[in-house]
PDB file of C-alpha atoms in Angstrom:
ATOM      1  CA  MET Z 455       0.020  -0.035  -0.034  1.00 95.00           C
ATOM      2  CA  ILE Z 456       1.096   3.613  -0.583  1.00 98.00           C
ATOM      3  CA  ASP Z 457       0.137   6.623   1.409  1.00 98.00           C
ATOM      4  CA  THR Z 458       0.299   9.214  -1.428  1.00 99.00           C
ATOM      5  CA  HIS Z 459      -0.085  12.315   0.767  1.00 99.00           C
ATOM      6  CA  CYS Z 460       0.952  13.210   4.246  1.00 98.00           C
ATOM      7  CA  HIS Z 461       2.919  15.704   6.364  1.00 98.00           C
ATOM      8  CA  LEU Z 462       5.425  14.296   8.886  1.00 96.00           C
ATOM      9  CA  GLU Z 463       7.467  17.337  10.112  1.00 90.00           C
ATOM     10  CA  ASP Z 464       5.441  17.692  13.395  1.00 87.00           C
ATOM     11  CA  TYR Z 465       5.942  14.144  14.882  1.00 92.00           C
ATOM     12  CA  GLU Z 466       8.262  13.818  17.886  1.00 88.00           C
ATOM     13  CA  ASP Z 467       8.945  10.213  17.096  1.00 93.00           C
ATOM     14  CA  VAL Z 468       8.725  10.264  13.314  1.00 96.00           C
ATOM     15  CA  GLU Z 469      10.892   7.146  12.904  1.00 96.00           C
ATOM     16  CA  THR Z 470       8.320   4.998  14.771  1.00 95.00           C
ATOM     17  CA  VAL Z 471       5.499   6.436  12.603  1.00 96.00           C
ATOM     18  CA  ILE Z 472       7.500   5.612   9.375  1.00 96.00           C
ATOM     19  CA  ASN Z 473       8.647   2.212  10.542  1.00 95.00           C
ATOM     20  CA  LYS Z 474       5.084   1.151  11.414  1.00 95.00           C
ATOM     21  CA  MET Z 475       4.507   1.152   7.622  1.00 96.00           C
ATOM     22  CA  GLY Z 476       7.179  -1.555   7.116  1.00 94.00           C
ATOM     23  CA  ASN Z 477       8.012  -1.839   3.477  1.00 93.00           C
ATOM     24  CA  ASN Z 478       4.930   0.109   2.387  1.00 96.00           C
ATOM     25  CA  LYS Z 479       5.646   3.477   0.760  1.00 97.00           C
ATOM     26  CA  ILE Z 480       4.916   7.019   1.996  1.00 98.00           C
ATOM     27  CA  ILE Z 481       4.888  10.148  -0.076  1.00 99.00           C
ATOM     28  CA  VAL Z 482       5.491  13.268   2.097  1.00 99.00           C
ATOM     29  CA  SER Z 483       4.409  16.655   0.805  1.00 99.00           C
ATOM     30  CA  GLY Z 484       6.002  20.008   1.443  1.00 98.00           C
ATOM     31  CA  THR Z 485       4.118  23.276   1.898  1.00 98.00           C
ATOM     32  CA  ASN Z 486       6.803  25.956   2.448  1.00 98.00           C
ATOM     33  CA  ASP Z 487      10.570  26.380   2.633  1.00 98.00           C
ATOM     34  CA  GLU Z 488      10.926  24.697   6.050  1.00 97.00           C
ATOM     35  CA  SER Z 489       8.700  21.742   5.259  1.00 97.00           C
ATOM     36  CA  ASN Z 490      10.237  21.261   1.772  1.00 98.00           C
ATOM     37  CA  LEU Z 491      13.727  20.890   3.408  1.00 98.00           C
ATOM     38  CA  LYS Z 492      12.300  18.432   5.944  1.00 98.00           C
ATOM     39  CA  VAL Z 493      10.785  16.358   3.072  1.00 98.00           C
ATOM     40  CA  ILE Z 494      14.290  16.096   1.496  1.00 98.00           C
ATOM     41  CA  GLU Z 495      15.738  15.158   4.780  1.00 98.00           C
ATOM     42  CA  LEU Z 496      13.217  12.397   5.308  1.00 97.00           C
ATOM     43  CA  CYS Z 497      13.688  11.082   1.782  1.00 97.00           C
ATOM     44  CA  ASN Z 498      17.400  10.863   2.339  1.00 97.00           C
ATOM     45  CA  LYS Z 499      17.035   9.021   5.638  1.00 97.00           C
ATOM     46  CA  TYR Z 500      14.221   6.541   5.116  1.00 96.00           C
ATOM     47  CA  LYS Z 501      14.164   3.914   2.320  1.00 95.00           C
ATOM     48  CA  ASN Z 502      10.319   3.838   2.113  1.00 96.00           C
ATOM     49  CA  VAL Z 503       9.830   7.617   2.059  1.00 97.00           C
ATOM     50  CA  PHE Z 504       9.416   9.632  -1.133  1.00 98.00           C
ATOM     51  CA  GLY Z 505       8.559  13.303  -1.459  1.00 98.00           C
ATOM     52  CA  THR Z 506       6.931  16.167  -3.284  1.00 99.00           C
ATOM     53  CA  LEU Z 507       7.939  19.862  -2.981  1.00 99.00           C
ATOM     54  CA  GLY Z 508       5.682  22.858  -3.286  1.00 99.00           C
ATOM     55  CA  ILE Z 509       4.246  26.013  -1.848  1.00 98.00           C
ATOM     56  CA  HIS Z 510       0.701  25.576  -0.390  1.00 98.00           C
ATOM     57  CA  PRO Z 511      -1.703  28.515  -1.205  1.00 97.00           C
ATOM     58  CA  GLU Z 512      -2.036  29.230   2.558  1.00 95.00           C
ATOM     59  CA  GLU Z 513       1.733  29.753   2.700  1.00 96.00           C
ATOM     60  CA  ILE Z 514       1.848  32.385  -0.020  1.00 95.00           C
ATOM     61  CA  GLU Z 515       2.847  35.195   2.282  1.00 94.00           C
ATOM     62  CA  LYS Z 516       5.872  33.153   3.431  1.00 94.00           C
ATOM     63  CA  ILE Z 517       7.533  32.908  -0.001  1.00 97.00           C
ATOM     64  CA  THR Z 518      11.133  33.858   0.205  1.00 96.00           C
ATOM     65  CA  ASP Z 519      13.867  34.500  -2.365  1.00 95.00           C
ATOM     66  CA  ASN Z 520      14.920  30.868  -1.911  1.00 96.00           C
ATOM     67  CA  SER Z 521      11.564  29.263  -2.255  1.00 98.00           C
ATOM     68  CA  PHE Z 522      11.630  28.270  -5.916  1.00 98.00           C
ATOM     69  CA  SER Z 523      15.376  27.408  -5.882  1.00 98.00           C
ATOM     70  CA  ILE Z 524      14.725  24.992  -3.055  1.00 98.00           C
ATOM     71  CA  ILE Z 525      12.164  23.301  -5.275  1.00 98.00           C
ATOM     72  CA  GLU Z 526      13.923  23.451  -8.608  1.00 98.00           C
ATOM     73  CA  ASN Z 527      17.405  22.509  -7.256  1.00 98.00           C
ATOM     74  CA  ASN Z 528      15.999  19.238  -5.937  1.00 98.00           C
ATOM     75  CA  MET Z 529      13.968  18.164  -8.964  1.00 98.00           C
ATOM     76  CA  GLU Z 530      16.666  15.749 -10.028  1.00 97.00           C
ATOM     77  CA  HIS Z 531      16.614  14.029  -6.625  1.00 97.00           C
ATOM     78  CA  LYS Z 532      15.669  10.422  -7.231  1.00 96.00           C
ATOM     79  CA  LYS Z 533      13.031  10.311  -4.557  1.00 98.00           C
ATOM     80  CA  ILE Z 534      11.379  13.668  -5.241  1.00 98.00           C
ATOM     81  CA  VAL Z 535       8.400  12.516  -7.335  1.00 98.00           C
ATOM     82  CA  GLY Z 536       6.173  15.590  -7.658  1.00 98.00           C
ATOM     83  CA  ILE Z 537       5.285  19.202  -7.087  1.00 99.00           C
ATOM     84  CA  GLY Z 538       2.966  19.564  -4.159  1.00 97.00           C
ATOM     85  CA  GLU Z 539       1.165  20.525  -2.173  1.00 98.00           C
ATOM     86  CA  ILE Z 540      -0.041  23.335  -4.508  1.00 99.00           C
ATOM     87  CA  GLY Z 541      -3.360  24.741  -5.590  1.00 98.00           C
ATOM     88  CA  LEU Z 542      -6.077  27.129  -4.444  1.00 98.00           C
ATOM     89  CA  ASP Z 543      -7.673  27.702  -1.103  1.00 97.00           C
ATOM     90  CA  TYR Z 544     -10.462  30.316  -0.783  1.00 97.00           C
ATOM     91  CA  TYR Z 545     -11.679  29.092   2.567  1.00 94.00           C
ATOM     92  CA  TRP Z 546      -9.465  31.331   4.640  1.00 84.00           C
ATOM     93  CA  ASN Z 547      -8.627  34.089   2.200  1.00 79.00           C
ATOM     94  CA  LYS Z 548     -10.717  35.262  -0.640  1.00 82.00           C
ATOM     95  CA  GLU Z 549      -8.794  38.430  -1.061  1.00 86.00           C
ATOM     96  CA  ASN Z 550      -5.707  37.069  -2.815  1.00 94.00           C
ATOM     97  CA  LYS Z 551      -7.302  34.804  -5.446  1.00 96.00           C
ATOM     98  CA  GLU Z 552      -5.335  36.125  -8.327  1.00 96.00           C
ATOM     99  CA  LYS Z 553      -2.114  35.831  -6.440  1.00 97.00           C
ATOM    100  CA  GLN Z 554      -3.013  32.208  -5.561  1.00 97.00           C
ATOM    101  CA  LYS Z 555      -3.786  31.557  -9.226  1.00 98.00           C
ATOM    102  CA  GLU Z 556      -0.497  32.945 -10.365  1.00 98.00           C
ATOM    103  CA  LEU Z 557       1.408  30.793  -7.859  1.00 98.00           C
ATOM    104  CA  PHE Z 558      -0.536  27.674  -8.805  1.00 99.00           C
ATOM    105  CA  ILE Z 559       0.220  28.201 -12.560  1.00 99.00           C
ATOM    106  CA  LYS Z 560       3.910  28.907 -11.883  1.00 98.00           C
ATOM    107  CA  GLN Z 561       4.230  25.605  -9.998  1.00 99.00           C
ATOM    108  CA  LEU Z 562       2.365  23.759 -12.749  1.00 99.00           C
ATOM    109  CA  GLU Z 563       4.969  25.078 -15.219  1.00 98.00           C
ATOM    110  CA  ILE Z 564       7.768  23.835 -12.936  1.00 98.00           C
ATOM    111  CA  ALA Z 565       6.089  20.323 -12.895  1.00 98.00           C
ATOM    112  CA  LYS Z 566       6.031  20.387 -16.755  1.00 98.00           C
ATOM    113  CA  LYS Z 567       9.663  21.458 -16.953  1.00 98.00           C
ATOM    114  CA  TYR Z 568      10.791  18.477 -14.890  1.00 98.00           C
ATOM    115  CA  ASP Z 569       8.083  15.983 -15.789  1.00 97.00           C
ATOM    116  CA  LYS Z 570       6.821  15.657 -12.275  1.00 98.00           C
ATOM    117  CA  ALA Z 571       3.355  14.702 -10.865  1.00 98.00           C
ATOM    118  CA  VAL Z 572       1.442  17.466  -9.090  1.00 99.00           C
ATOM    119  CA  ILE Z 573      -0.577  17.150  -5.950  1.00 99.00           C
ATOM    120  CA  VAL Z 574      -3.383  19.747  -6.021  1.00 99.00           C
ATOM    121  CA  HIS Z 575      -5.083  21.232  -2.977  1.00 98.00           C
ATOM    122  CA  THR Z 576      -8.488  22.731  -3.753  1.00 97.00           C
ATOM    123  CA  ARG Z 577     -10.736  24.077  -0.987  1.00 97.00           C
ATOM    124  CA  ASP Z 578     -13.832  26.188  -1.887  1.00 97.00           C
ATOM    125  CA  ALA Z 579     -12.161  26.597  -5.245  1.00 97.00           C
ATOM    126  CA  ILE Z 580     -12.913  23.452  -7.219  1.00 97.00           C
ATOM    127  CA  ASN Z 581     -14.189  25.218 -10.340  1.00 98.00           C
ATOM    128  CA  ASP Z 582     -11.249  27.642 -10.579  1.00 98.00           C
ATOM    129  CA  SER Z 583      -8.880  24.689  -9.947  1.00 98.00           C
ATOM    130  CA  TYR Z 584     -10.445  22.723 -12.762  1.00 98.00           C
ATOM    131  CA  GLU Z 585     -10.259  25.655 -15.173  1.00 98.00           C
ATOM    132  CA  ILE Z 586      -6.589  26.242 -14.459  1.00 99.00           C
ATOM    133  CA  LEU Z 587      -5.743  22.603 -14.845  1.00 99.00           C
ATOM    134  CA  LYS Z 588      -7.710  22.362 -18.055  1.00 98.00           C
ATOM    135  CA  GLU Z 589      -5.640  25.244 -19.517  1.00 98.00           C
ATOM    136  CA  TYR Z 590      -2.263  24.690 -17.872  1.00 98.00           C
ATOM    137  CA  GLY Z 591      -2.226  21.059 -16.813  1.00 97.00           C
ATOM    138  CA  LYS Z 592      -2.186  19.355 -20.216  1.00 94.00           C
ATOM    139  CA  GLY Z 593       0.116  16.400 -20.101  1.00 95.00           C
ATOM    140  CA  LEU Z 594       0.683  16.475 -16.358  1.00 98.00           C
ATOM    141  CA  ARG Z 595       0.018  13.626 -13.939  1.00 98.00           C
ATOM    142  CA  ILE Z 596      -2.485  15.269 -11.679  1.00 99.00           C
ATOM    143  CA  ASP Z 597      -3.460  14.036  -8.194  1.00 99.00           C
ATOM    144  CA  ILE Z 598      -6.531  15.847  -6.688  1.00 99.00           C
ATOM    145  CA  HIS Z 599      -5.669  15.750  -3.095  1.00 98.00           C
ATOM    146  CA  CYS Z 600      -8.528  14.981  -0.654  1.00 98.00           C
ATOM    147  CA  PHE Z 601     -11.161  15.051  -3.402  1.00 98.00           C
ATOM    148  CA  ALA Z 602     -14.396  16.405  -2.067  1.00 96.00           C
ATOM    149  CA  GLY Z 603     -16.484  17.197  -5.157  1.00 97.00           C
ATOM    150  CA  SER Z 604     -19.448  15.550  -6.859  1.00 98.00           C
ATOM    151  CA  VAL Z 605     -19.490  12.601  -9.187  1.00 98.00           C
ATOM    152  CA  GLU Z 606     -19.879  15.017 -12.097  1.00 98.00           C
ATOM    153  CA  MET Z 607     -16.819  16.953 -11.052  1.00 98.00           C
ATOM    154  CA  ALA Z 608     -14.816  13.717 -10.461  1.00 99.00           C
ATOM    155  CA  ASN Z 609     -15.533  12.717 -14.115  1.00 99.00           C
ATOM    156  CA  LYS Z 610     -14.456  16.150 -15.342  1.00 98.00           C
ATOM    157  CA  PHE Z 611     -11.095  15.790 -13.546  1.00 99.00           C
ATOM    158  CA  ILE Z 612     -10.680  12.196 -14.716  1.00 98.00           C
ATOM    159  CA  GLU Z 613     -11.182  13.512 -18.314  1.00 98.00           C
ATOM    160  CA  LEU Z 614      -8.077  15.680 -17.709  1.00 97.00           C
ATOM    161  CA  GLY Z 615      -6.131  12.459 -16.711  1.00 97.00           C
ATOM    162  CA  ALA Z 616      -6.288  13.194 -13.028  1.00 98.00           C
ATOM    163  CA  VAL Z 617      -6.568  10.634 -10.235  1.00 99.00           C
ATOM    164  CA  LEU Z 618      -8.547  11.373  -6.985  1.00 99.00           C
ATOM    165  CA  GLY Z 619      -6.988  11.190  -3.575  1.00 99.00           C
ATOM    166  CA  ILE Z 620      -9.246   9.434  -1.076  1.00 99.00           C
ATOM    167  CA  GLY Z 621      -8.541   9.739   2.597  1.00 98.00           C
ATOM    168  CA  GLY Z 622     -10.102   9.545   6.109  1.00 98.00           C
ATOM    169  CA  VAL Z 623     -13.075  11.745   5.364  1.00 98.00           C
ATOM    170  CA  LEU Z 624     -14.536   8.850   3.482  1.00 99.00           C
ATOM    171  CA  THR Z 625     -15.095   7.071   6.843  1.00 98.00           C
ATOM    172  CA  PHE Z 626     -17.086   9.935   8.367  1.00 98.00           C
ATOM    173  CA  LYS Z 627     -20.867   9.239   8.688  1.00 95.00           C
ATOM    174  CA  ASN Z 628     -21.789  12.544   7.019  1.00 95.00           C
ATOM    175  CA  ALA Z 629     -19.463  12.149   4.026  1.00 97.00           C
ATOM    176  CA  LYS Z 630     -22.286  11.189   1.675  1.00 97.00           C
ATOM    177  CA  LYS Z 631     -20.871  13.054  -1.345  1.00 97.00           C
ATOM    178  CA  ILE Z 632     -17.466  11.327  -1.419  1.00 98.00           C
ATOM    179  CA  GLN Z 633     -18.980   8.007  -0.539  1.00 98.00           C
ATOM    180  CA  GLU Z 634     -21.158   8.372  -3.622  1.00 99.00           C
ATOM    181  CA  VAL Z 635     -17.991   9.173  -5.663  1.00 99.00           C
ATOM    182  CA  VAL Z 636     -16.312   6.025  -4.359  1.00 99.00           C
ATOM    183  CA  GLU Z 637     -19.330   3.980  -5.209  1.00 99.00           C
ATOM    184  CA  LYS Z 638     -19.884   5.223  -8.756  1.00 99.00           C
ATOM    185  CA  ILE Z 639     -16.297   5.884  -9.936  1.00 99.00           C
ATOM    186  CA  ASP Z 640     -13.957   3.012 -11.154  1.00 99.00           C
ATOM    187  CA  LEU Z 641     -11.488   2.046  -8.535  1.00 99.00           C
ATOM    188  CA  LYS Z 642      -8.612   2.581 -10.957  1.00 98.00           C
ATOM    189  CA  HIS Z 643      -9.102   6.386 -10.709  1.00 99.00           C
ATOM    190  CA  PHE Z 644      -8.302   6.423  -6.974  1.00 99.00           C
ATOM    191  CA  VAL Z 645      -5.122   6.663  -4.842  1.00 99.00           C
ATOM    192  CA  LEU Z 646      -5.121   6.296  -1.100  1.00 99.00           C
ATOM    193  CA  GLU Z 647      -3.923   9.066   1.226  1.00 99.00           C
ATOM    194  CA  THR Z 648      -4.052   9.985   4.924  1.00 98.00           C
ATOM    195  CA  ASP Z 649      -3.089  13.675   4.955  1.00 98.00           C
ATOM    196  CA  SER Z 650      -1.468  12.932   8.280  1.00 98.00           C
ATOM    197  CA  PRO Z 651      -1.499  14.405  10.879  1.00 97.00           C
ATOM    198  CA  TYR Z 652      -4.960  15.539   9.795  1.00 97.00           C
ATOM    199  CA  LEU Z 653      -8.232  13.915   8.843  1.00 97.00           C
ATOM    200  CA  THR Z 654      -7.935  10.824  11.034  1.00 98.00           C
ATOM    201  CA  PRO Z 655     -10.358   8.136   9.802  1.00 97.00           C
ATOM    202  CA  GLU Z 656     -12.826   6.339  12.034  1.00 96.00           C
ATOM    203  CA  PRO Z 657     -12.408   4.580  14.437  1.00 95.00           C
ATOM    204  CA  PHE Z 658      -9.596   6.971  15.563  1.00 95.00           C
ATOM    205  CA  ARG Z 659     -11.170  10.279  14.489  1.00 95.00           C
ATOM    206  CA  GLY Z 660     -10.058  13.066  16.835  1.00 93.00           C
ATOM    207  CA  LYS Z 661      -6.575  11.545  17.332  1.00 96.00           C
ATOM    208  CA  LYS Z 662      -3.433  12.431  15.475  1.00 96.00           C
ATOM    209  CA  ASN Z 663      -3.409  10.712  12.108  1.00 98.00           C
ATOM    210  CA  GLU Z 664      -0.500   8.649  10.731  1.00 97.00           C
ATOM    211  CA  PRO Z 665       0.224   6.843   7.387  1.00 98.00           C
ATOM    212  CA  TYR Z 666      -0.607   3.372   8.777  1.00 97.00           C
ATOM    213  CA  ASN Z 667      -4.260   4.464   9.077  1.00 98.00           C
ATOM    214  CA  ILE Z 668      -4.549   4.213   5.296  1.00 98.00           C
ATOM    215  CA  TYR Z 669      -5.725   0.689   6.032  1.00 98.00           C
ATOM    216  CA  PHE Z 670      -9.027   2.040   7.353  1.00 98.00           C
ATOM    217  CA  VAL Z 671      -9.595   4.151   4.218  1.00 99.00           C
ATOM    218  CA  ALA Z 672      -8.956   1.073   2.017  1.00 99.00           C
ATOM    219  CA  LYS Z 673     -11.368  -0.909   4.290  1.00 99.00           C
ATOM    220  CA  LYS Z 674     -14.086   1.614   3.750  1.00 99.00           C
ATOM    221  CA  ILE Z 675     -13.602   1.620   0.083  1.00 99.00           C
ATOM    222  CA  ALA Z 676     -13.811  -2.233  -0.032  1.00 99.00           C
ATOM    223  CA  GLU Z 677     -17.029  -2.016   2.044  1.00 99.00           C
ATOM    224  CA  ILE Z 678     -18.705   0.492  -0.296  1.00 99.00           C
ATOM    225  CA  LYS Z 679     -17.717  -1.302  -3.404  1.00 99.00           C
ATOM    226  CA  GLY Z 680     -18.335  -4.781  -2.122  1.00 99.00           C
ATOM    227  CA  ILE Z 681     -14.815  -6.026  -3.007  1.00 99.00           C
ATOM    228  CA  SER Z 682     -11.853  -7.301  -1.036  1.00 99.00           C
ATOM    229  CA  ILE Z 683      -9.373  -4.978   0.711  1.00 98.00           C
ATOM    230  CA  GLU Z 684      -6.623  -6.770  -1.201  1.00 98.00           C
ATOM    231  CA  GLU Z 685      -8.191  -5.617  -4.460  1.00 99.00           C
ATOM    232  CA  VAL Z 686      -8.292  -2.077  -3.163  1.00 99.00           C
ATOM    233  CA  PHE Z 687      -4.621  -2.131  -2.273  1.00 98.00           C
ATOM    234  CA  THR Z 688      -3.539  -3.826  -5.464  1.00 98.00           C
ATOM    235  CA  THR Z 689      -5.387  -1.437  -7.756  1.00 98.00           C
ATOM    236  CA  THR Z 690      -4.661   1.839  -5.927  1.00 98.00           C
ATOM    237  CA  THR Z 691      -0.985   0.892  -5.434  1.00 98.00           C
ATOM    238  CA  SER Z 692      -0.698   0.224  -9.181  1.00 98.00           C
ATOM    239  CA  THR Z 693      -2.347   3.601  -9.924  1.00 98.00           C
ATOM    240  CA  ALA Z 694       0.041   5.390  -7.505  1.00 98.00           C
ATOM    241  CA  ILE Z 695       3.137   3.740  -8.984  1.00 97.00           C
ATOM    242  CA  ARG Z 696       2.068   4.947 -12.405  1.00 97.00           C
ATOM    243  CA  GLN Z 697       0.996   8.444 -11.311  1.00 97.00           C
ATOM    244  CA  PHE Z 698       4.166   9.210  -9.490  1.00 97.00           C
ATOM    245  CA  ASP Z 699       6.453   7.177 -11.814  1.00 95.00           C
ATOM    246  CA  LEU Z 700       7.687   5.025  -8.946  1.00 94.00           C
ATOM    247  CA  LYS Z 701       8.265   1.824 -10.908  1.00 84.00           C
ATOM    248  CA  ASP Z 702      12.095   2.160 -11.213  1.00 73.00           C
ATOM    249  CA  ILE Z 703      12.687   3.573  -7.710  1.00 65.00           C
ATOM    250  CA  MET Z 704      10.591   1.258  -5.565  1.00 65.00           C
ATOM    251  CA  CYS Z 705      13.411  -1.091  -4.616  1.00 51.00           C
TER     252      CYS Z 705
END
């Protein structure tokens, strides 16, 4: 199994959290200069950790003169497999939409330049995210992180070649929309994620999340689709390997 999206910089005993996954892979995403450097450190230290580097829309005011050089100077790193977490977030700040869009597009162009996957954050901005990806994301391997849209919107992103990140929210009782998406969309279009330390799935909701809890996301998908958890792991792992071009670096 592969946790395609998490953040591990705030764990006191990160080694225990990582080792709990055994030989299963973890993709850690950066959001700003500090976390991007931490991602690189974790990739260098742990065999089963891979990374993506990016500037999150909420971190836009923390951009420094070094922000883009940190990202671009590490694009040849064998274990840096994508640009992310990038995208749009209108939930907290609706005043800087244009600035967010410019940052998003700039990072999509970096991904194109180095042929990297992109992990896309979209909160209260799904239509703008779609339009930008439609125009600027051609040819990119796109992962819509923590997908929370409708079946119709899921299909629109899939038409762009995107995969949908499914995480702990799926296990929540009131998550009817994403449960419908999982029911109606083919399994091959999903990748598993935890977004650790956030969005902890049931039965541990309210506690700090960790990559191993991806098991409970897979279990819920299997329950909704009436298939085995082994099939969920096999299919989503295959999709993640293809999406993040992991085939030659999994050993």
